PDB file of C-alpha atoms in Angstrom:
ATOM      1  CA  MET A   1     -51.735  -5.158  -1.663  1.00  0.00           C
ATOM      2  CA  ILE A   2     -50.360  -8.361  -0.353  1.00  0.00           C
ATOM      3  CA  VAL A   3     -50.654  -9.509  -4.381  1.00  0.00           C
ATOM      4  CA  SER A   4     -48.981  -6.365  -6.202  1.00  0.00           C
ATOM      5  CA  SER A   5     -45.987  -6.568  -3.902  1.00  0.00           C
ATOM      6  CA  PHE A   6     -45.437 -10.559  -4.249  1.00  0.00           C
ATOM      7  CA  VAL A   7     -45.491  -9.811  -7.706  1.00  0.00           C
ATOM      8  CA  LEU A   8     -42.892  -6.488  -7.134  1.00  0.00           C
ATOM      9  CA  VAL A   9     -40.948  -9.470  -5.439  1.00  0.00           C
ATOM     10  CA  ILE A  10     -40.527 -11.810  -7.780  1.00  0.00           C
ATOM     11  CA  SER A  11     -40.245  -9.031 -10.850  1.00  0.00           C
ATOM     12  CA  ALA A  12     -36.922  -8.580  -8.722  1.00  0.00           C
ATOM     13  CA  ILE A  13     -35.781 -12.030  -8.883  1.00  0.00           C
ATOM     14  CA  LEU A  14     -36.205 -12.523 -12.057  1.00  0.00           C
ATOM     15  CA  THR A  15     -34.368  -9.652 -12.352  1.00  0.00           C
ATOM     16  CA  ILE A  16     -31.227 -10.183 -10.652  1.00  0.00           C
ATOM     17  CA  SER A  17     -31.452 -13.780 -11.857  1.00  0.00           C
ATOM     18  CA  HIS A  18     -31.709 -12.941 -15.740  1.00  0.00           C
ATOM     19  CA  ARG A  19     -28.808 -10.166 -15.117  1.00  0.00           C
ATOM     20  CA  SER A  20     -26.468 -13.182 -13.486  1.00  0.00           C
ATOM     21  CA  VAL A  21     -25.990 -15.457 -16.330  1.00  0.00           C
ATOM     22  CA  GLY A  22     -22.897 -15.720 -17.284  1.00  0.00           C
ATOM     23  CA  PHE A  23     -21.113 -13.057 -14.785  1.00  0.00           C
ATOM     24  CA  LYS A  24     -18.087 -15.535 -14.155  1.00  0.00           C
ATOM     25  CA  ASP A  25     -16.764 -15.538 -17.482  1.00  0.00           C
ATOM     26  CA  GLN A  26     -16.520 -11.699 -17.660  1.00  0.00           C
ATOM     27  CA  ASN A  27     -14.002  -9.290 -16.099  1.00  0.00           C
ATOM     28  CA  THR A  28     -16.413  -5.952 -16.359  1.00  0.00           C
ATOM     29  CA  TYR A  29     -19.307  -4.765 -14.216  1.00  0.00           C
ATOM     30  CA  GLU A  30     -21.592  -2.246 -14.407  1.00  0.00           C
ATOM     31  CA  PHE A  31     -24.010  -0.433 -12.656  1.00  0.00           C
ATOM     32  CA  GLY A  32     -27.137  -0.126 -14.168  1.00  0.00           C
ATOM     33  CA  ASN A  33     -26.815  -2.711 -16.292  1.00  0.00           C
ATOM     34  CA  ASP A  34     -25.613  -5.612 -14.169  1.00  0.00           C
ATOM     35  CA  CYS A  35     -26.206  -7.822 -11.245  1.00  0.00           C
ATOM     36  CA  LEU A  36     -23.568 -10.126  -9.269  1.00  0.00           C
ATOM     37  CA  SER A  37     -25.286 -11.665  -6.716  1.00  0.00           C
ATOM     38  CA  PHE A  38     -22.614 -13.718  -5.100  1.00  0.00           C
ATOM     39  CA  THR A  39     -19.753 -13.342  -3.980  1.00  0.00           C
ATOM     40  CA  GLU A  40     -16.678 -13.170  -6.740  1.00  0.00           C
ATOM     41  CA  ASP A  41     -13.432 -15.015  -5.810  1.00  0.00           C
ATOM     42  CA  LEU A  42     -10.302 -13.158  -6.589  1.00  0.00           C
ATOM     43  CA  LYS A  43      -6.889 -14.972  -7.527  1.00  0.00           C
ATOM     44  CA  GLU A  44      -3.836 -12.332  -7.274  1.00  0.00           C
ATOM     45  CA  ASP A  45      -3.948 -12.546 -11.081  1.00  0.00           C
ATOM     46  CA  ASP A  46      -7.445 -11.792 -11.452  1.00  0.00           C
ATOM     47  CA  LYS A  47      -8.884  -8.510 -13.138  1.00  0.00           C
ATOM     48  CA  ARG A  48     -11.996  -6.852 -12.946  1.00  0.00           C
ATOM     49  CA  TYR A  49     -13.348  -3.646 -13.804  1.00  0.00           C
ATOM     50  CA  VAL A  50     -16.265  -1.782 -12.384  1.00  0.00           C
ATOM     51  CA  ARG A  51     -17.931   0.646 -14.497  1.00  0.00           C
ATOM     52  CA  TYR A  52     -20.575   3.570 -14.283  1.00  0.00           C
ATOM     53  CA  ASN A  53     -22.229   5.560 -17.501  1.00  0.00           C
ATOM     54  CA  GLY A  54     -25.207   7.338 -16.282  1.00  0.00           C
ATOM     55  CA  LYS A  55     -27.619   4.753 -15.687  1.00  0.00           C
ATOM     56  CA  ASP A  56     -30.557   4.259 -13.587  1.00  0.00           C
ATOM     57  CA  VAL A  57     -29.297   1.887 -10.298  1.00  0.00           C
ATOM     58  CA  ASP A  58     -31.726  -0.389  -9.070  1.00  0.00           C
ATOM     59  CA  SER A  59     -31.248  -0.524  -5.083  1.00  0.00           C
ATOM     60  CA  TYR A  60     -31.478  -4.745  -5.587  1.00  0.00           C
ATOM     61  CA  CYS A  61     -28.046  -3.978  -7.830  1.00  0.00           C
ATOM     62  CA  ASP A  62     -26.359  -1.446  -6.508  1.00  0.00           C
ATOM     63  CA  TYR A  63     -23.075  -3.010  -5.089  1.00  0.00           C
ATOM     64  CA  PHE A  64     -20.854  -5.804  -6.308  1.00  0.00           C
ATOM     65  CA  ARG A  65     -18.943  -7.650  -3.668  1.00  0.00           C
ATOM     66  CA  PHE A  66     -15.159  -8.926  -4.243  1.00  0.00           C
ATOM     67  CA  ARG A  67     -12.680 -11.182  -2.626  1.00  0.00           C
ATOM     68  CA  GLY A  68      -9.413 -12.909  -2.750  1.00  0.00           C
ATOM     69  CA  ARG A  69      -8.641 -16.395  -2.509  1.00  0.00           C
ATOM     70  CA  ASP A  70      -6.494 -19.155  -3.768  1.00  0.00           C
ATOM     71  CA  ASP A  71      -5.421 -22.982  -4.527  1.00  0.00           C
ATOM     72  CA  ASP A  72      -2.574 -22.286  -1.088  1.00  0.00           C
ATOM     73  CA  THR A  73      -5.046 -21.724   1.746  1.00  0.00           C
ATOM     74  CA  SER A  74      -2.117 -20.703   3.822  1.00  0.00           C
ATOM     75  CA  ASP A  75      -2.060 -17.398   2.229  1.00  0.00           C
ATOM     76  CA  LYS A  76      -4.250 -14.501   3.109  1.00  0.00           C
ATOM     77  CA  TYR A  77      -5.184 -11.613   0.979  1.00  0.00           C
ATOM     78  CA  SER A  78      -6.803  -8.389   0.282  1.00  0.00           C
ATOM     79  CA  VAL A  79      -9.055  -6.558  -1.957  1.00  0.00           C
ATOM     80  CA  CYS A  80      -7.643  -3.809  -3.804  1.00  0.00           C
ATOM     81  CA  VAL A  81      -9.537  -0.842  -5.663  1.00  0.00           C
ATOM     82  CA  THR A  82      -8.240   1.790  -7.898  1.00  0.00           C
ATOM     83  CA  PRO A  83     -10.102   4.446  -9.939  1.00  0.00           C
ATOM     84  CA  LEU A  84      -8.786   4.626 -13.429  1.00  0.00           C
ATOM     85  CA  TYR A  85     -11.312   8.056 -13.969  1.00  0.00           C
ATOM     86  CA  PHE A  86     -13.754   9.042 -12.216  1.00  0.00           C
ATOM     87  CA  ASN A  87     -16.055  11.703 -13.852  1.00  0.00           C
ATOM     88  CA  ASP A  88     -18.658  13.522 -11.926  1.00  0.00           C
ATOM     89  CA  SER A  89     -18.989  17.177 -12.368  1.00  0.00           C
ATOM     90  CA  ASP A  90     -22.327  17.301 -10.039  1.00  0.00           C
ATOM     91  CA  CYS A  91     -21.018  16.232  -7.584  1.00  0.00           C
ATOM     92  CA  ALA A  92     -23.792  13.897  -7.580  1.00  0.00           C
ATOM     93  CA  VAL A  93     -22.028  10.029  -6.745  1.00  0.00           C
ATOM     94  CA  GLU A  94     -20.556   8.360  -4.144  1.00  0.00           C
ATOM     95  CA  ILE A  95     -18.862   5.251  -3.815  1.00  0.00           C
ATOM     96  CA  GLN A  96     -18.846   3.697   0.161  1.00  0.00           C
ATOM     97  CA  ILE A  97     -16.359   0.512   0.044  1.00  0.00           C
ATOM     98  CA  LYS A  98     -17.528  -1.408   3.142  1.00  0.00           C
ATOM     99  CA  THR A  99     -17.032  -5.106   4.539  1.00  0.00           C
ATOM    100  CA  SER A 100     -20.099  -5.699   4.971  1.00  0.00           C
ATOM    101  CA  LEU A 101     -23.376  -3.948   3.629  1.00  0.00           C
ATOM    102  CA  SER A 102     -24.067  -3.027   7.189  1.00  0.00           C
ATOM    103  CA  GLY A 103     -21.148  -2.008   8.081  1.00  0.00           C
ATOM    104  CA  PHE A 104     -18.407   0.959   8.133  1.00  0.00           C
ATOM    105  CA  THR A 105     -17.900   2.621   5.130  1.00  0.00           C
ATOM    106  CA  GLU A 106     -13.991   2.029   5.081  1.00  0.00           C
ATOM    107  CA  ASN A 107     -13.302   3.904   1.921  1.00  0.00           C
ATOM    108  CA  LYS A 108     -15.405   6.702  -0.309  1.00  0.00           C
ATOM    109  CA  ILE A 109     -14.699   8.072  -3.236  1.00  0.00           C
ATOM    110  CA  THR A 110     -16.440  11.018  -4.717  1.00  0.00           C
ATOM    111  CA  CYS A 111     -15.771  13.918  -6.864  1.00  0.00           C
ATOM    112  CA  ASP A 112     -13.669  15.309  -4.215  1.00  0.00           C
ATOM    113  CA  ARG A 113     -12.334  12.241  -2.684  1.00  0.00           C
ATOM    114  CA  ASN A 114      -9.811   9.762  -3.516  1.00  0.00           C
ATOM    115  CA  GLN A 115     -10.368  10.383  -7.404  1.00  0.00           C
ATOM    116  CA  SER A 116      -7.139   8.650  -8.165  1.00  0.00           C
ATOM    117  CA  ASP A 117      -5.904   7.013  -4.787  1.00  0.00           C
ATOM    118  CA  LYS A 118      -5.625   3.170  -4.183  1.00  0.00           C
ATOM    119  CA  TYR A 119      -7.064   1.771  -1.382  1.00  0.00           C
ATOM    120  CA  CYS A 120      -6.799  -2.408  -0.350  1.00  0.00           C
ATOM    121  CA  GLY A 121      -9.133  -3.373   2.493  1.00  0.00           C
ATOM    122  CA  PRO A 122      -8.413  -5.887   4.871  1.00  0.00           C
ATOM    123  CA  LYS A 123      -6.963  -9.031   4.948  1.00  0.00           C
ATOM    124  CA  GLU A 124      -9.220 -11.986   4.494  1.00  0.00           C
ATOM    125  CA  GLU A 125     -11.817  -9.194   4.074  1.00  0.00           C
ATOM    126  CA  ALA A 126     -14.196  -9.284   1.043  1.00  0.00           C
ATOM    127  CA  LEU A 127     -14.953  -5.962  -0.051  1.00  0.00           C
ATOM    128  CA  TYR A 128     -18.712  -4.294  -0.635  1.00  0.00           C
ATOM    129  CA  ILE A 129     -18.517  -1.742  -3.667  1.00  0.00           C
ATOM    130  CA  VAL A 130     -21.954   0.091  -2.902  1.00  0.00           C
ATOM    131  CA  PHE A 131     -23.139   2.865  -5.162  1.00  0.00           C
ATOM    132  CA  ASN A 132     -24.769   5.506  -3.850  1.00  0.00           C
ATOM    133  CA  ASP A 133     -26.617   8.978  -5.119  1.00  0.00           C
ATOM    134  CA  ARG A 134     -26.224  12.191  -3.390  1.00  0.00           C
ATOM    135  CA  TYR A 135     -28.055  15.163  -2.563  1.00  0.00           C
ATOM    136  CA  GLY A 136     -31.000  13.374  -4.768  1.00  0.00           C
ATOM    137  CA  ARG A 137     -29.078  15.595  -7.686  1.00  0.00           C
ATOM    138  CA  PRO A 138     -29.216  13.206 -11.135  1.00  0.00           C
ATOM    139  CA  THR A 139     -26.548  10.588 -11.879  1.00  0.00           C
ATOM    140  CA  SER A 140     -27.065  10.361 -15.706  1.00  0.00           C
ATOM    141  CA  GLY A 141     -24.060  13.405 -16.299  1.00  0.00           C
ATOM    142  CA  ALA A 142     -21.430  10.840 -13.887  1.00  0.00           C
ATOM    143  CA  SER A 143     -19.178   8.083 -15.370  1.00  0.00           C
ATOM    144  CA  PHE A 144     -16.119   6.397 -13.983  1.00  0.00           C
ATOM    145  CA  ASN A 145     -13.784   2.956 -13.992  1.00  0.00           C
ATOM    146  CA  LEU A 146     -12.767   0.993 -11.135  1.00  0.00           C
ATOM    147  CA  TRP A 147     -10.385  -1.775 -11.250  1.00  0.00           C
ATOM    148  CA  ILE A 148     -10.094  -4.328  -9.252  1.00  0.00           C
ATOM    149  CA  THR A 149      -7.019  -6.691  -7.733  1.00  0.00           C
ATOM    150  CA  VAL A 150      -5.947  -8.558  -5.153  1.00  0.00           C
ATOM    151  CA  LYS A 151      -2.929  -8.727  -3.088  1.00  0.00           C
ATOM    152  CA  ARG A 152      -0.863 -11.269  -1.340  1.00  0.00           C
ATOM    153  CA  LYS A 153      -0.179 -11.031   2.263  1.00  0.00           C
ATOM    154  CA  SER A 154       3.338 -12.624   1.576  1.00  0.00           C
ATOM    155  CA  ASP A 155       3.956  -9.351  -0.950  1.00  0.00           C
ATOM    156  CA  TYR A 156       3.682  -7.283   2.491  1.00  0.00           C
ATOM    157  CA  ASN A 157       6.569  -9.281   4.379  1.00  0.00           C
ATOM    158  CA  ARG A 158       8.805  -9.047   1.452  1.00  0.00           C
ATOM    159  CA  ASN A 159       8.669  -5.565   1.246  1.00  0.00           C
ATOM    160  CA  LYS A 160       9.088  -5.260   5.041  1.00  0.00           C
ATOM    161  CA  GLY A 161      11.890  -7.856   4.655  1.00  0.00           C
ATOM    162  CA  SER A 162      13.747  -5.934   1.813  1.00  0.00           C
ATOM    163  CA  MET A 163      12.781  -2.428   3.969  1.00  0.00           C
ATOM    164  CA  PHE A 164      15.093  -4.187   6.994  1.00  0.00           C
ATOM    165  CA  GLY A 165      17.358  -6.100   4.878  1.00  0.00           C
ATOM    166  CA  GLY A 166      18.408  -1.924   3.215  1.00  0.00           C
ATOM    167  CA  GLY A 167      18.147  -0.630   7.297  1.00  0.00           C
ATOM    168  CA  MET A 168      20.989  -2.884   8.080  1.00  0.00           C
ATOM    169  CA  TRP A 169      23.182  -2.773   5.621  1.00  0.00           C
ATOM    170  CA  ILE A 170      22.426   1.296   5.676  1.00  0.00           C
ATOM    171  CA  ILE A 171      23.667   0.802   9.158  1.00  0.00           C
ATOM    172  CA  ILE A 172      26.634  -1.889   9.047  1.00  0.00           C
ATOM    173  CA  GLY A 173      28.295   0.565   5.934  1.00  0.00           C
ATOM    174  CA  ALA A 174      27.717   3.932   8.640  1.00  0.00           C
ATOM    175  CA  GLY A 175      29.402   1.782  11.333  1.00  0.00           C
ATOM    176  CA  VAL A 176      32.317   1.036   9.199  1.00  0.00           C
ATOM    177  CA  LEU A 177      32.600   4.755   8.070  1.00  0.00           C
ATOM    178  CA  GLY A 178      33.101   6.237  11.191  1.00  0.00           C
ATOM    179  CA  LEU A 179      35.282   3.739  11.691  1.00  0.00           C
ATOM    180  CA  VAL A 180      37.859   4.255   9.089  1.00  0.00           C
ATOM    181  CA  THR A 181      37.322   7.810   9.140  1.00  0.00           C
ATOM    182  CA  VAL A 182      38.159   7.752  12.900  1.00  0.00           C
ATOM    183  CA  CYS A 183      41.567   5.296  12.055  1.00  0.00           C
ATOM    184  CA  ILE A 184      42.476   8.280   9.529  1.00  0.00           C
ATOM    185  CA  ILE A 185      42.264  11.125  11.694  1.00  0.00           C
ATOM    186  CA  VAL A 186      44.224   9.290  14.203  1.00  0.00           C
ATOM    187  CA  VAL A 187      47.133   8.802  11.749  1.00  0.00           C
ATOM    188  CA  CYS A 188      46.615  12.398  10.214  1.00  0.00           C
ATOM    189  CA  TRP A 189      47.708  13.620  14.222  1.00  0.00           C
ATOM    190  CA  ARG A 190      50.235  11.446  14.228  1.00  0.00           C
ATOM    191  CA  VAL A 191      52.210  12.608  11.211  1.00  0.00           C
ATOM    192  CA  PHE A 192      50.762  15.857  12.061  1.00  0.00           C
ATOM    193  CA  ARG A 193      52.937  16.137  15.152  1.00  0.00           C
ATOM    194  CA  GLN A 194      55.849  14.337  13.953  1.00  0.00           C
ATOM    195  CA  VAL A 195      55.830  16.789  11.108  1.00  0.00           C
ATOM    196  CA  SER A 196      55.262  20.596  13.336  1.00  0.00           C
ATOM    197  CA  CYS A 197      57.640  19.590  16.509  1.00  0.00           C
ATOM    198  CA  PRO A 198      60.899  17.929  14.262  1.00  0.00           C
ATOM    199  CA  ASN A 199      63.159  18.736  17.554  1.00  0.00           C
ATOM    200  CA  SER A 200      60.827  17.296  20.497  1.00  0.00           C
ATOM    201  CA  LYS A 201      63.031  13.677  20.100  1.00  0.00           C
ATOM    202  CA  LYS A 202      66.538  15.154  19.956  1.00  0.00           C
ATOM    203  CA  ARG A 203      65.442  17.952  23.073  1.00  0.00           C
ATOM    204  CA  SER A 204      64.138  14.609  25.199  1.00  0.00           C
ATOM    205  CA  ALA A 205      67.210  12.603  23.953  1.00  0.00           C
ATOM    206  CA  SER A 206      69.539  15.694  25.546  1.00  0.00           C
ATOM    207  CA  ARG A 207      67.872  15.451  29.175  1.00  0.00           C
ATOM    208  CA  HIS A 208      68.949  11.459  28.591  1.00  0.00           C
ATOM    209  CA  LYS A 209      72.054  12.412  28.640  1.00  0.00           C
ATOM    210  CA  GLU A 210      72.895  15.134  30.617  1.00  0.00           C
ATOM    211  CA  PRO A 211      73.033  12.596  34.037  1.00  0.00           C
ATOM    212  CA  GLN A 212      75.413  10.495  32.499  1.00  0.00           C
ATOM    213  CA  ILE A 213      78.269  13.763  31.151  1.00  0.00           C
ATOM    214  CA  GLU A 214      77.533  14.958  35.000  1.00  0.00           C
ATOM    215  CA  ILE A 215      78.539  11.290  36.377  1.00  0.00           C
ATOM    216  CA  GLU A 216      81.509  11.286  34.247  1.00  0.00           C
ATOM    217  CA  LEU A 217      83.073  14.792  35.433  1.00  0.00           C
ATOM    218  CA  ALA A 218      82.522  13.567  38.702  1.00  0.00           C
ATOM    219  CA  MET A 219      84.676  10.618  37.865  1.00  0.00           C
ATOM    220  CA  LEU A 220      86.918  12.464  37.185  1.00  0.00           C
TER     221      LEU A 220
END
């Protein structure tokens, strides 16, 4: 019993070692064909693809792990997963995206969920892409292709800065427009008063002359 278990363990290790050879030069990994026994660090310009084409997936090769890194250690990166296609008419496959194998599932991709939605994980965290079958159904009819990229934190800051700057310009423009509108209303109101009441000044002027006439008559 002990000997058979030892043989199985050695066999699994040899299989993983055999499948892991030369992975650093590859851009595409396939469940059921490849094993990634290490965390692959990706730069901002790097792109990887994780595929599945209906093959049996061993329990010790049912995940791939990626992390965003670069030479500039001051930058922080998030790993992003974008499904390019996800075909699973039998709903037999579930992809779980986690920050650790035993941790909380951050995102899921299934036949009826997130088939085309891009998901970016927490900054400075590696992402595990874990393959699972559902309800014991055969997975031979399923296929998918996931696009793996990384996004730099400064990209988020630039977006926020541009949004903030755009909002400020909108507020300033609205204020200037409001001030101009008020000035136009005041000018129009004064012009309207002058046009609609042309005799108002004459009446006020005549009122000022009446006391002067009375004083001159009294002196006579």
